[in-house]
Amino acid sequence: MVDRVRGRVTCRPAPAPSARNSEAAQEPAHVYGRQPCYAHTTAVVSRVLLYYGEMVGRHPLPFILLPLAVFAGLGASLPRVEWFDYTDQADMLWSSRTLREQAIVQRLFPDRTANKYDAVELSEDQIMAIIIFQARDNSSVYDPDVLSEIRQTLSSVKQNVTARVGNMTYTYEDLCGKRDGACVVTGERLLSPQFDTLRKSGLLTYPKWKLPNNETIDFSFALADADSKLRRAGVVRVTFKLRHDLKEEAYAWENAFVEFVKRLEPRNTNIAFSTSQSFRQERQHGVNADLPSLWAALATMTACAWVVTVGGDLVSTRALLLIGGILPPVLGSISAAALLSLCGIKLVHFVHLAAVLVLGISFNITFLLMSCWSETIQNTELTVPQRLGVTLSQTGVGIAIASLSVSVSLAVAYTSNFIGLSCLCLFVGLAVFLTFICHMTIQLACMALHGRRVYSSRHALTCLRTKARDVLRRVGRRPCYAFCCGGSVPSEHRADESPVERVLRKTLTFMAQSLVIKVTTIVIFLGVTAVAIYGVTKLKEGVSITTLVPRSSYFFTYMTMDAAHFGFSFPVAFVIDDRAEYNLSTAQKMEELLQTARDDRLVEDEFVRCWLTDFVKSPFFSREQAGGHFILGKVQDFLINTTRFLSDAIFDETGQHLIASRCFVFSEKTSDQHELASFMQRMRRLAESSELPVFVFHPSFLSYEQFLSVLPTTLQTVGIAVAVLCVVHCIFLPHPLVTAVVVINMLSSMVDVLGFMTLWGVTLSSDTMVHVILSMVFTVSFATHVCAAFLTPKSETRSERALHATSCAAVPLFNFGTASLAGLLVLLSSQSYLFETFFKVTLLALAFGVFNGVFLTTAVMALVGPENLRHMANSSQQKRQEQATPPVESTSNRCFPNEETVSRFQNASNSPKLCEKTSNGHNVAEKGFIPGTQDKSNVYNFPGWLQQGRSVTVPRDNMDEARPSTPYYVPVLPPRLGYPQEMLGSHNEFENIIRYHKHERDKTGLPVTSALQQARRPKDHVMKSSYQRWSAYAPAGIPSYRPHQEVDNVLSGKSFHRSGESLERVGGIVETLSKRGSLASSQTYILEMFKYGRRQ
């Protein structure tokens, strides 16, 4: 134990009462009755945490070394962590209809990009490189100088861009998609001399040109800013198609293409370029470029946390305890990544953002533990293990609820259909849980070592013994030396806190006491919620692709120019993947299906590609086929003569059965994701309503499925979090009002985040969905800690418990919010959309979490929170006791302390009277004494052991000689007022009190003239705890009994004193404090009286 007098660690048994027997002790069942469920559950959990904290305090080293060994073993597998190749792969869905249908299409329709390239029939996104040329100075791309420069650039790309894979070097000719033996370069023919001659003839029309055979050519896919006769065109787009069977080589050529075009310096044109990989690569490059800002944000959070926690001197400072707040998230995150790698789960690159959240949660736990640790400074009789046990018992419930709620809800969110979200939620949930384990082991052990160091008066950096600063100055040390090397054991309330914490505590405590501020807080909340609901009604989904990459990216330039001059159009395939009956009826049903699709507003009416309907109209279809099945030989002849349909009808190995076929319609040009997603749903419903075994497919449907899944996934995950939160609260804090407050707080915070992020210009996308879900971490933590702290103390009023919640939870939570805000502000310089939206969403979640959790929850609980614990636990019990209590004796046989009390019984059958006076002028009851010769009916009828009015002989003891026994009065003390529980409630309790004070005399060496009168004064926290239990000992038979008034009467009788000579002086102190208005409440009465007495 720590010898607090000598300031060193000894092995002597602790003379002080244990923490379990003092403030944390439970009330006797025969006095308080049965506790409500939530109070009993909280008490059981607190008791378990109390024992665990004391165990860690007694043996700290194993709780440091063993977790470090385990986490180090897990960290050894960190190099095995696998990552998704690109950020957009994490946006894919685990279960996607498009992916299933894509697998069917790829199985039925083989790839022909090597020799029969057709972009319409591709089953996956094209591999290609694109250049957009825009003529400068409002000229035309068909001007001779401009046209020559464009042709020269295209020729250089074909000849000079090479890709090296292994030992092989590939040019575009080796990797291009070919048709009819030539590379397919879309738009290149529009720059050929033949087309230029045709253009000059004036026969062409723009944007579409109808051929004599009724076919239509659309020039708008490659030309823009042109007139109706195509005499000029300001923009041309050229696309280099690549093979799909050599993807690795094709991707390498694309990278070489980007590097080559970046070096071009054209004189007559502006160039924008892109490849099939550009979006993924540039988006990832933007995220990687902002990673230094993320590390700077983490460093800023740590620095701000250090500033708000540094206080005291070089002995009592808690600055080194902040290491306990940094080490757990590092160990937890590394171990979580290692565990996921062992399970074969990949990580997404934006998992780095979770570091801010995990570090913030760790600082939150650290601030709460340090705040409660500082609260126990006033318990000077507690040893370090006991202090640690009390600290954990008071804050552990809220920490456990918040940590488990976040961990379980995020782990359950692994069932999300988004690959990236599920992996990220699993990682964050596991990291939060492991961080919680680190705090419950490593940080608690560090706090125990910190306590041992402080109570041994050792320097925080050198761990050498030192002296107080004033002592060093008195012995001649310089002020600088005394300041840097001196320090002492803290003895005052929260003496080791920083100035920031002290000012913040005073401010928040004042705000928690003001009814005006409470009402104002609720009014502000209602106004903010109304604005947020309006914002939710304006919520937009989807995001432009140009916002997902940095503005400095070449892909941003390309997408800006492409969106301004060219739209996005794609073919939609109606695929028959079953052995259908191919006859005239089937052809007619397909034609009806296609006609219905062409009636859609987003489908081009002029462009349809279907071999089935064209075959029926061709000469190869004869009348003998009209009544039965098609003649497959005729079908094959038709396909051979119409080569563009050759890959749209697939025969089996025997050539006797058609196993698959497809027809196409083409969409209008648009970039609105809402329209495209709705178009996909309409086409799918159309296919499902058809009698044919058909489905619709295009590779871009995958992104539209993701778009449609964002909002349902967000609501589902939030719903899971709410359910988990309710379950965890019902287990650890089963109070319906508190659970409702926390859930409503979280839901209102989520509504605020969604509403205000919409008003801030942030739409709901796959990125912001992740941010919104992770922001639940803040909203859960704030309200949970405040509500748990509200129910922890057994105070008399809601206001007192609100003050306790403000002091113990709201202040550290506000510090956590301040540190997190400082870190987030660093992300203002971010360029990527991922970090920009993370900053906005997390800032909103943090702001509303602090407001709703710290201010609103405190105000609501202070106004309508649960009733007094004792009142709720004993109302029915007290009624039963009152019914079983025999009639009170006649007032004529009783005496009362003053005229005011006597006047209350004027209507009684017998006249009441004042108690007899003692030698110094005070009556017996007013002094609170039970005279040994007086009958117990002449004093208050207190329940329990106070009813035992008995004759007691107190032996006088002056340590040197035994004197004759003399009768003395026994003071009427409230139960457990600084005494261990086992001393009270028995037949020899007074003898136990005498032995206790003799032991105190032996420990301190102070002279004692009377074992009882020289008793050391109980400490403030013990008196406060005892006063909170005083109402259970109300005098019987007094109508309209108010505990605080009766306590005042008893205390004015000098029940708390050091010696018999001090009785009158203490009474004068009480009178003085009453006159100057320092007694705001009876609880403050007790504290103020002894603070004043200490000053005297």
CSV table of N, CA and C in Angstrom, one decimal, residues 39 56 72 94 100 162 170 228 244 346 349 387 436 490 650 677 679 696 734 759 785 829 842:
chain,number,residue,atom,x,y,z
A,39,ALA,N,-31.0,-0.1,-11.1
A,39,ALA,CA,-30.0,0.3,-10.1
A,39,ALA,C,-29.3,-1.0,-9.6
A,56,VAL,N,-6.2,-4.9,-10.8
A,56,VAL,CA,-5.2,-4.3,-11.6
A,56,VAL,C,-4.3,-3.3,-10.9
A,72,ALA,N,1.6,-8.0,-29.8
A,72,ALA,CA,2.8,-8.2,-30.6
A,72,ALA,C,2.7,-9.4,-31.5
A,94,TRP,N,-21.7,-7.4,-52.6
A,94,TRP,CA,-21.5,-8.8,-52.4
A,94,TRP,C,-22.4,-9.6,-53.2
A,100,ARG,N,-24.3,-11.6,-61.4
A,100,ARG,CA,-24.8,-12.9,-61.8
A,100,ARG,C,-25.1,-13.0,-63.3
A,162,THR,N,4.5,2.3,-76.2
A,162,THR,CA,4.8,0.8,-76.1
A,162,THR,C,4.6,0.5,-74.6
A,170,TYR,N,5.1,-4.4,-76.2
A,170,TYR,CA,3.9,-4.4,-77.0
A,170,TYR,C,3.6,-3.0,-77.5
A,228,SER,N,-25.0,22.2,-88.8
A,228,SER,CA,-25.9,21.2,-89.3
A,228,SER,C,-25.4,20.5,-90.5
A,244,HIS,N,-9.5,-7.6,-74.9
A,244,HIS,CA,-9.9,-7.9,-73.5
A,244,HIS,C,-9.3,-9.3,-73.1
A,346,LYS,N,-10.0,-8.8,-47.0
A,346,LYS,CA,-9.2,-7.7,-47.5
A,346,LYS,C,-9.7,-6.4,-46.9
A,349,HIS,N,-8.7,0.9,-48.9
A,349,HIS,CA,-7.7,1.9,-48.7
A,349,HIS,C,-8.2,3.1,-47.8
A,387,ARG,N,-8.4,3.5,-5.3
A,387,ARG,CA,-8.7,4.6,-6.2
A,387,ARG,C,-9.0,4.2,-7.6
A,436,PHE,N,-10.8,-1.0,-26.5
A,436,PHE,CA,-11.4,-1.1,-25.2
A,436,PHE,C,-10.6,-2.1,-24.3
A,490,PRO,N,-0.9,15.6,-4.7
A,490,PRO,CA,-2.1,16.5,-4.7
A,490,PRO,C,-3.0,16.1,-3.5
A,650,ILE,N,-26.3,-17.9,-80.6
A,650,ILE,CA,-25.3,-18.9,-80.2
A,650,ILE,C,-25.9,-20.3,-80.3
A,677,ALA,N,-30.6,5.0,-63.2
A,677,ALA,CA,-31.0,3.9,-62.3
A,677,ALA,C,-32.4,3.6,-62.5
A,679,PHE,N,-34.1,4.1,-65.2
A,679,PHE,CA,-34.2,3.4,-66.5
A,679,PHE,C,-33.9,1.9,-66.4
A,696,VAL,N,-32.4,-8.3,-69.0
A,696,VAL,CA,-31.7,-7.2,-69.6
A,696,VAL,C,-30.3,-7.0,-68.9
A,734,PRO,N,-30.7,-1.0,-17.6
A,734,PRO,CA,-32.1,-1.3,-18.0
A,734,PRO,C,-33.1,-0.3,-17.4
A,759,LEU,N,-27.8,20.5,-46.9
A,759,LEU,CA,-27.8,21.9,-47.0
A,759,LEU,C,-26.4,22.4,-47.3
A,785,HIS,N,-22.5,8.1,-22.3
A,785,HIS,CA,-21.6,8.4,-21.1
A,785,HIS,C,-22.4,9.4,-20.2
A,829,SER,N,-7.6,21.3,-45.9
A,829,SER,CA,-6.7,21.4,-47.0
A,829,SER,C,-6.8,20.2,-47.9
A,842,THR,N,-18.2,14.3,-40.6
A,842,THR,CA,-17.7,14.1,-39.2
A,842,THR,C,-17.8,15.3,-38.4
